[in-house]
Short mmCIF file of C-alpha atoms in Angstrom, two decimals:
data_model
loop_
_atom_site.label_atom_id
_atom_site.label_comp_id
_atom_site.label_asym_id
_atom_site.label_seq_id
_atom_site.Cartn_x
_atom_site.Cartn_y
_atom_site.Cartn_z
CA MET P 1 0.18 6.95 -16.53
CA ALA P 2 2.95 4.94 -18.14
CA GLY P 3 5.50 7.49 -19.28
CA GLY P 4 6.29 5.77 -22.57
CA LEU P 5 2.68 5.55 -23.76
CA PHE P 6 1.70 9.23 -23.99
CA SER P 7 2.87 12.14 -26.09
CA ILE P 8 2.53 15.82 -25.18
CA ASP P 9 2.59 19.11 -27.09
CA ARG P 10 5.90 20.85 -26.53
CA ASP P 11 4.39 24.25 -25.76
CA TYR P 12 1.94 22.73 -23.25
CA PHE P 13 4.76 20.77 -21.68
CA GLN P 14 6.62 24.04 -21.10
CA GLU P 15 3.47 25.78 -19.88
CA ILE P 16 2.78 23.27 -17.10
CA GLY P 17 6.38 23.20 -15.87
CA THR P 18 8.18 20.41 -17.81
CA TYR P 19 9.69 17.86 -15.43
CA ASP P 20 10.60 18.39 -11.79
CA ALA P 21 14.31 19.21 -12.05
CA GLY P 22 14.75 18.22 -8.40
CA MET P 23 14.04 14.58 -9.22
CA ASP P 24 16.97 12.30 -9.98
CA ILE P 25 17.66 9.75 -12.72
CA TRP P 26 14.38 7.83 -13.06
CA GLY P 27 11.17 6.98 -11.24
CA GLY P 28 8.12 8.90 -10.07
CA GLU P 29 8.12 11.45 -12.86
CA ASN P 30 5.26 9.70 -14.63
CA LEU P 31 3.03 9.99 -11.55
CA GLU P 32 4.11 13.56 -10.90
CA ILE P 33 3.27 14.81 -14.35
CA SER P 34 0.02 12.82 -14.36
CA PHE P 35 -1.19 14.40 -11.11
CA ARG P 36 -0.05 17.80 -12.34
CA ILE P 37 -1.86 17.55 -15.68
CA TRP P 38 -5.16 16.53 -14.10
CA GLN P 39 -5.01 18.88 -11.12
CA CYS P 40 -3.95 21.84 -13.22
CA GLY P 41 -6.75 21.69 -15.80
CA GLY P 42 -5.46 19.23 -18.39
CA THR P 43 -6.46 15.71 -19.35
CA LEU P 44 -4.76 12.46 -20.25
CA GLU P 45 -6.53 10.97 -23.24
CA ILE P 46 -6.38 7.50 -24.75
CA VAL P 47 -7.09 7.97 -28.45
CA THR P 48 -8.23 4.98 -30.45
CA CYS P 49 -5.74 3.87 -33.13
CA SER P 50 -3.12 6.40 -32.04
CA HIS P 51 0.55 5.46 -32.19
CA VAL P 52 3.29 6.65 -29.84
CA GLY P 53 6.87 5.64 -30.52
CA HIS P 54 9.05 4.75 -27.55
CA VAL P 55 12.66 3.58 -27.70
CA PHE P 56 13.49 1.33 -24.76
CA ARG P 57 17.08 0.28 -24.04
CA LYS P 58 18.00 -3.30 -23.26
CA ALA P 59 20.26 -2.14 -20.44
CA THR P 60 20.30 0.98 -18.26
CA PRO P 61 23.28 3.18 -19.26
CA TYR P 62 23.35 5.13 -15.97
CA THR P 63 23.81 4.35 -12.30
CA PHE P 64 21.65 5.09 -9.25
CA PRO P 65 23.82 6.69 -6.53
CA GLY P 66 22.80 5.21 -3.20
CA GLY P 67 20.72 2.53 -4.90
CA THR P 68 17.56 2.48 -6.98
CA GLY P 69 15.31 2.49 -3.92
CA GLN P 70 16.95 5.64 -2.57
CA ILE P 71 16.42 7.52 -5.83
CA ILE P 72 12.82 6.41 -6.30
CA ASN P 73 11.97 7.19 -2.68
CA LYS P 74 13.32 10.70 -3.08
CA ASN P 75 11.36 11.30 -6.27
CA ASN P 76 8.17 9.89 -4.85
CA ARG P 77 8.55 11.97 -1.69
CA ARG P 78 8.81 15.13 -3.80
CA LEU P 79 5.63 14.39 -5.76
CA ALA P 80 3.76 13.47 -2.57
CA GLU P 81 4.78 16.66 -0.77
CA VAL P 82 3.83 18.89 -3.70
CA TRP P 83 0.67 17.27 -5.06
CA MET P 84 -1.01 14.89 -2.61
CA ASP P 85 -1.90 17.29 0.25
CA GLU P 86 -2.96 15.43 3.42
CA PHE P 87 -3.42 12.21 1.43
CA LYS P 88 0.35 11.85 1.33
CA ASN P 89 0.00 10.27 4.78
CA PHE P 90 -1.59 7.16 3.23
CA PHE P 91 1.46 6.81 1.02
CA TYR P 92 3.88 7.28 3.92
CA ILE P 93 2.11 4.63 6.01
CA ILE P 94 2.30 2.11 3.18
CA SER P 95 5.87 3.05 2.16
CA PRO P 96 7.63 4.32 5.29
CA GLY P 97 11.02 4.21 3.57
CA VAL P 98 9.95 7.25 1.57
CA THR P 99 9.99 9.37 4.73
CA LYS P 100 13.66 8.69 5.47
CA VAL P 101 15.18 10.39 2.44
CA ASP P 102 16.30 13.96 1.85
CA TYR P 103 13.97 15.20 -0.89
CA GLY P 104 15.50 18.63 -1.38
CA ASP P 105 13.86 22.02 -1.90
CA ILE P 106 10.32 21.89 -3.34
CA SER P 107 9.52 25.61 -3.07
CA SER P 108 9.69 26.16 -6.83
CA ARG P 109 7.30 23.27 -7.49
CA ALA P 110 4.90 24.46 -4.80
CA GLY P 111 5.10 27.91 -6.42
CA LEU P 112 4.30 26.36 -9.81
CA ARG P 113 1.22 24.71 -8.34
CA GLN P 114 0.04 28.03 -6.94
CA LYS P 115 0.79 29.86 -10.19
CA LEU P 116 -1.20 27.36 -12.26
CA GLN P 117 -4.08 27.51 -9.73
CA CYS P 118 -4.19 23.73 -9.51
CA ARG P 119 -6.95 21.81 -7.77
CA PRO P 120 -6.46 19.86 -4.52
CA PHE P 121 -5.70 16.16 -4.55
CA SER P 122 -9.15 15.47 -3.08
CA TRP P 123 -10.61 16.77 -6.37
CA TYR P 124 -8.43 14.30 -8.26
CA LEU P 125 -9.68 11.41 -6.12
CA GLU P 126 -13.33 12.40 -6.44
CA ASN P 127 -13.39 13.27 -10.14
CA VAL P 128 -10.54 11.47 -11.90
CA TYR P 129 -10.01 8.36 -9.80
CA PRO P 130 -13.18 7.76 -7.76
CA ASP P 131 -12.34 4.02 -7.59
CA SER P 132 -9.14 4.74 -5.68
CA GLN P 133 -8.45 2.59 -2.62
CA ILE P 134 -7.91 5.76 -0.57
CA PRO P 135 -11.03 6.66 1.46
CA ARG P 136 -11.64 10.40 1.19
CA HIS P 137 -13.20 10.74 4.63
CA TYR P 138 -12.52 8.51 7.62
CA PHE P 139 -12.73 8.44 11.41
CA SER P 140 -9.72 6.21 11.99
CA LEU P 141 -6.83 4.89 9.95
CA GLY P 142 -4.74 2.15 11.48
CA GLU P 143 -5.26 -0.99 13.50
CA ILE P 144 -8.51 -2.42 14.86
CA ARG P 145 -7.54 -4.24 18.07
CA ASN P 146 -9.65 -6.60 20.16
CA VAL P 147 -9.62 -5.59 23.85
CA GLU P 148 -9.75 -9.13 25.26
CA THR P 149 -7.30 -10.95 22.99
CA ASN P 150 -5.12 -8.00 22.01
CA GLN P 151 -5.26 -9.27 18.42
CA CYS P 152 -5.90 -7.12 15.36
CA LEU P 153 -7.97 -7.46 12.22
CA ASP P 154 -5.71 -8.64 9.42
CA ASN P 155 -6.50 -9.25 5.77
CA MET P 156 -3.94 -12.11 5.83
CA ALA P 157 -3.21 -11.40 2.14
CA ARG P 158 -6.61 -12.88 1.37
CA LYS P 159 -8.65 -11.83 -1.63
CA GLU P 160 -12.14 -10.63 -2.38
CA ASN P 161 -14.91 -12.96 -1.16
CA GLU P 162 -12.62 -14.51 1.46
CA LYS P 163 -12.93 -14.17 5.23
CA VAL P 164 -11.15 -11.34 7.01
CA GLY P 165 -8.52 -12.57 9.46
CA ILE P 166 -7.44 -11.78 12.99
CA PHE P 167 -3.88 -12.16 14.19
CA ASN P 168 -1.28 -10.89 16.64
CA CYS P 169 -0.87 -7.15 16.32
CA HIS P 170 2.37 -5.72 15.03
CA GLY P 171 5.08 -5.73 17.72
CA MET P 172 3.36 -8.25 20.01
CA GLY P 173 5.72 -11.14 19.41
CA GLY P 174 4.21 -14.56 18.77
CA ASN P 175 5.13 -15.76 15.31
CA GLN P 176 6.56 -12.31 14.69
CA GLY P 177 9.69 -13.39 16.56
CA ASN P 178 12.24 -11.16 18.21
CA ARG P 179 14.11 -10.03 15.14
CA SER P 180 13.42 -6.42 14.19
CA VAL P 181 12.14 -5.46 10.77
CA SER P 182 14.86 -2.85 10.39
CA ASP P 183 17.51 -5.55 10.95
CA PHE P 184 15.99 -7.72 8.26
CA ALA P 185 15.66 -4.81 5.83
CA ALA P 186 19.30 -3.92 6.44
CA GLU P 187 20.30 -7.52 5.76
CA PHE P 188 18.30 -7.49 2.56
CA ARG P 189 20.08 -4.32 1.45
CA ARG P 190 23.47 -5.86 2.25
CA LEU P 191 22.62 -8.75 -0.04
CA ALA P 192 21.60 -6.35 -2.79
CA SER P 193 24.75 -4.25 -2.32
CA ARG P 194 26.79 -7.13 -3.68
CA LEU P 195 25.11 -6.50 -6.99
CA HIS P 196 26.18 -3.57 -9.15
CA ARG P 197 22.75 -2.00 -8.66
CA TRP P 198 19.21 -2.95 -7.76
CA PRO P 199 18.01 -5.42 -10.42
CA GLU P 200 15.31 -4.25 -12.79
CA MET P 201 13.59 -7.61 -12.44
CA VAL P 202 13.85 -10.41 -9.94
CA LEU P 203 12.16 -13.76 -9.93
CA VAL P 204 10.52 -14.61 -6.61
CA GLN P 205 9.59 -18.24 -6.10
CA LEU P 206 7.58 -19.46 -3.14
CA PHE P 207 7.49 -23.22 -2.85
CA LYS P 208 4.33 -24.30 -1.02
CA ASP P 209 5.47 -27.83 -1.76
CA ALA P 210 7.73 -29.52 -4.26
CA LEU P 211 4.97 -30.00 -6.83
CA HIS P 212 3.13 -26.68 -6.68
CA PRO P 213 5.54 -23.71 -6.66
CA LYS P 214 4.01 -20.27 -6.73
CA VAL P 215 6.08 -17.94 -8.92
CA LEU P 216 5.91 -14.17 -9.10
CA GLN P 217 7.94 -11.72 -11.16
CA TRP P 218 8.60 -8.56 -9.17
CA SER P 219 10.12 -5.33 -10.43
CA LEU P 220 12.15 -3.63 -7.73
CA ILE P 221 12.42 -0.58 -9.95
CA ASN P 222 8.74 0.04 -9.17
CA GLY P 223 9.06 -0.53 -5.45
CA ASP P 224 11.52 -0.63 -2.58
CA PRO P 225 12.89 -3.45 -0.41
CA GLU P 226 10.27 -2.85 2.26
CA THR P 227 7.48 -3.38 -0.26
CA LEU P 228 8.98 -6.67 -1.39
CA LEU P 229 9.50 -7.84 2.17
CA GLU P 230 5.90 -7.06 3.03
CA TRP P 231 4.72 -9.22 0.11
CA ILE P 232 7.04 -12.01 1.23
CA LYS P 233 5.67 -11.92 4.76
CA ARG P 234 2.09 -12.05 3.51
CA ALA P 235 2.79 -15.00 1.24
CA GLY P 236 2.63 -17.50 4.09
CA ASP P 237 4.98 -20.19 5.30
CA ALA P 238 7.10 -21.21 2.36
CA GLU P 239 10.66 -21.60 1.23
CA LEU P 240 11.64 -18.43 -0.56
CA ARG P 241 14.02 -18.04 -3.47
CA ILE P 242 14.98 -14.65 -4.88
CA GLN P 243 16.88 -14.68 -8.14
CA GLN P 244 18.11 -11.74 -10.13
CA VAL P 245 17.18 -12.40 -13.71
CA GLU P 246 20.22 -13.56 -15.70
CA GLN P 247 22.46 -13.16 -12.67
CA SER P 248 23.46 -15.14 -9.60
CA GLU P 249 20.73 -16.59 -7.42
CA GLN P 250 20.26 -15.70 -3.77
CA ARG P 251 18.40 -17.90 -1.31
CA TRP P 252 16.48 -17.05 1.81
CA ASN P 253 15.15 -19.77 4.09
CA ARG P 254 12.26 -19.72 6.55
CA ALA P 255 14.43 -18.45 9.40
CA GLN P 256 15.45 -15.42 7.35
CA ARG P 257 11.96 -14.40 6.28
CA PRO P 258 10.67 -11.16 7.81
CA PRO P 259 9.04 -11.80 11.18
CA CYS P 260 6.39 -9.08 10.86
CA PRO P 261 5.07 -6.58 8.34
CA ILE P 262 7.23 -3.66 7.33
CA HIS P 263 4.34 -1.29 7.93
CA PRO P 264 1.26 -1.64 10.15
CA LEU P 265 -1.63 -3.32 8.44
CA VAL P 266 -4.01 -0.47 7.76
CA PHE P 267 -7.78 -0.61 8.22
CA SER P 268 -9.95 2.47 8.03
CA TYR P 269 -13.32 3.17 9.59
CA THR P 270 -14.77 5.55 7.05
CA ALA P 271 -17.30 8.36 7.18
CA ASN P 272 -19.65 5.97 5.35
CA LYS P 273 -19.30 3.66 8.38
CA GLU P 274 -17.41 1.03 6.44
CA ILE P 275 -14.54 -1.06 7.79
CA ARG P 276 -12.16 -0.96 4.90
CA THR P 277 -8.83 -2.43 3.86
CA ASP P 278 -7.65 -1.20 0.47
CA ASP P 279 -10.75 -1.40 -1.75
CA LEU P 280 -12.41 -4.19 0.23
CA CYS P 281 -15.00 -3.71 2.97
CA LEU P 282 -16.08 -6.06 5.75
CA ASP P 283 -19.40 -7.57 4.74
CA VAL P 284 -21.86 -9.84 6.57
CA SER P 285 -24.71 -11.33 4.53
CA LYS P 286 -26.37 -13.57 7.13
CA LEU P 287 -26.76 -14.06 10.87
CA ASN P 288 -23.64 -15.32 12.63
CA GLY P 289 -21.49 -14.55 9.61
CA PRO P 290 -19.01 -15.19 8.29
CA VAL P 291 -17.34 -11.78 8.01
CA THR P 292 -15.98 -11.56 4.49
CA MET P 293 -14.16 -8.94 2.43
CA LEU P 294 -16.08 -7.66 -0.60
CA LYS P 295 -15.58 -4.73 -2.93
CA CYS P 296 -16.78 -1.57 -1.23
CA HIS P 297 -20.08 -0.54 -2.86
CA HIS P 298 -20.81 2.54 -0.66
CA LEU P 299 -24.49 1.56 -0.43
CA LYS P 300 -24.32 0.69 3.28
CA GLY P 301 -26.47 -2.45 3.60
CA ASN P 302 -24.30 -5.43 4.56
CA GLN P 303 -21.25 -3.16 4.83
CA LEU P 304 -22.68 -0.75 7.40
CA TRP P 305 -21.05 -0.81 10.85
CA GLU P 306 -21.79 1.41 13.85
CA TYR P 307 -18.87 2.02 16.18
CA ASP P 308 -19.74 3.01 19.75
CA PRO P 309 -16.73 4.90 21.19
CA VAL P 310 -18.05 4.40 24.74
CA LYS P 311 -18.96 0.71 24.62
CA LEU P 312 -16.16 0.10 22.06
CA THR P 313 -18.46 -2.15 20.02
CA LEU P 314 -18.69 -2.58 16.27
CA LEU P 315 -22.35 -3.25 15.50
CA HIS P 316 -23.24 -4.73 12.14
CA VAL P 317 -26.48 -2.85 11.53
CA ASN P 318 -28.26 -5.25 9.18
CA SER P 319 -27.81 -8.30 11.40
CA ASN P 320 -27.90 -6.33 14.67
CA GLN P 321 -24.92 -8.41 15.82
CA CYS P 322 -21.49 -7.39 17.09
CA LEU P 323 -18.03 -8.16 15.83
CA ASP P 324 -16.42 -10.64 18.23
CA LYS P 325 -13.11 -12.42 18.76
CA ALA P 326 -12.25 -15.64 16.93
CA THR P 327 -13.82 -18.93 17.96
CA GLU P 328 -12.00 -22.15 18.90
CA ASP P 329 -13.10 -23.64 15.58
CA ASP P 330 -11.21 -21.01 13.60
CA SER P 331 -8.62 -19.08 15.59
CA GLN P 332 -7.67 -16.75 12.73
CA VAL P 333 -11.11 -15.42 11.78
CA PRO P 334 -13.21 -12.94 13.82
CA SER P 335 -16.80 -13.93 14.49
CA ILE P 336 -20.12 -12.09 14.50
CA ARG P 337 -22.49 -12.79 17.42
CA ASP P 338 -25.42 -11.38 19.34
CA CYS P 339 -24.26 -8.32 21.25
CA SER P 340 -23.49 -9.19 24.88
CA GLY P 341 -21.25 -6.41 26.17
CA ASN P 342 -18.39 -8.88 26.73
CA ARG P 343 -14.81 -7.67 26.44
CA SER P 344 -14.41 -9.97 23.45
CA GLN P 345 -16.75 -7.62 21.57
CA GLN P 346 -14.79 -4.49 22.41
CA TRP P 347 -12.48 -3.02 19.81
CA LEU P 348 -9.97 -0.18 19.85
CA LEU P 349 -9.68 1.82 16.64
CA ARG P 350 -6.19 3.20 16.75
CA ASN P 351 -4.78 5.64 14.27
CA VAL P 352 -1.45 4.69 12.82
CA THR P 353 1.43 6.80 14.06
CA LEU P 354 2.95 8.35 10.99
CA PRO P 355 6.60 7.44 10.43
CA GLU P 356 9.03 10.12 11.51
CA THR P 357 9.80 12.31 8.55
CA PHE P 358 12.97 14.13 7.60
#
């Protein structure tokens, strides 16, 4: 929910526990109260022709001690620990910076959840947000690594109906270089520290060439540096310019771009025997491929894969062919071929190691 678009009865607001007083300043409270309302028996309703007044300041009158990212990470960690049950691990894998903050005492909020007899987060995913990108049941969550090439499936920031990619696994080197992600993130924070606070809006420009710049507006209030860096890495080889809106411009060249993703690229092998990345599933519609990413439809068919934990093969059931390494014709796309038992058709499904939490 967007916090400025809904109104709430004062008595009901008190009944369900107002805001989490352990959260600081701004950020995350809209998600926290949304989860709490749904899980604790309420509803969020969009009423036709309703009007909700919301006064929005032109400038923020308060500061964020430790930086905006620090505050938002703390708030998000609190809501994840109280309301998301085991599904918080998905969030921590995608946003590992959240796990590094001190989130304080949540015993009173956990007690509130028990007092209100609130439903589990799995109920929320199944009944309120069934289209969520989080698979409810899965056998593995992490990388899918080819035994022969030691490369991993990678969505390469591609979109629906495009081919899935394959690339060097995180930490292997190659174009990932020898510069650590933590070093780059620290450098990014040092740049930001020269500003009075994290900007509410930055303009990110990626110049594919001089004539066709790709421009994106990115709100750091709604994310953290690691999230931005991950997007930058996925954007491809380009000159990058980051400019705080209405303030001084900062430049980053190719050599300063992050050498590898901030978090491991996550694929899941689900209980429905799908190979899934976000809300896209690997799909094969004809013999010998290609292997594309389509919206998961949960009807099996072209998205049904059988993993053999002994042979280490991923069999596409409809075509009766096996997922294989890339060919010489396209070195960044896995292939689908008749099953042969070769090492190139063996895959390791490795669960992501959760970031160390504090």
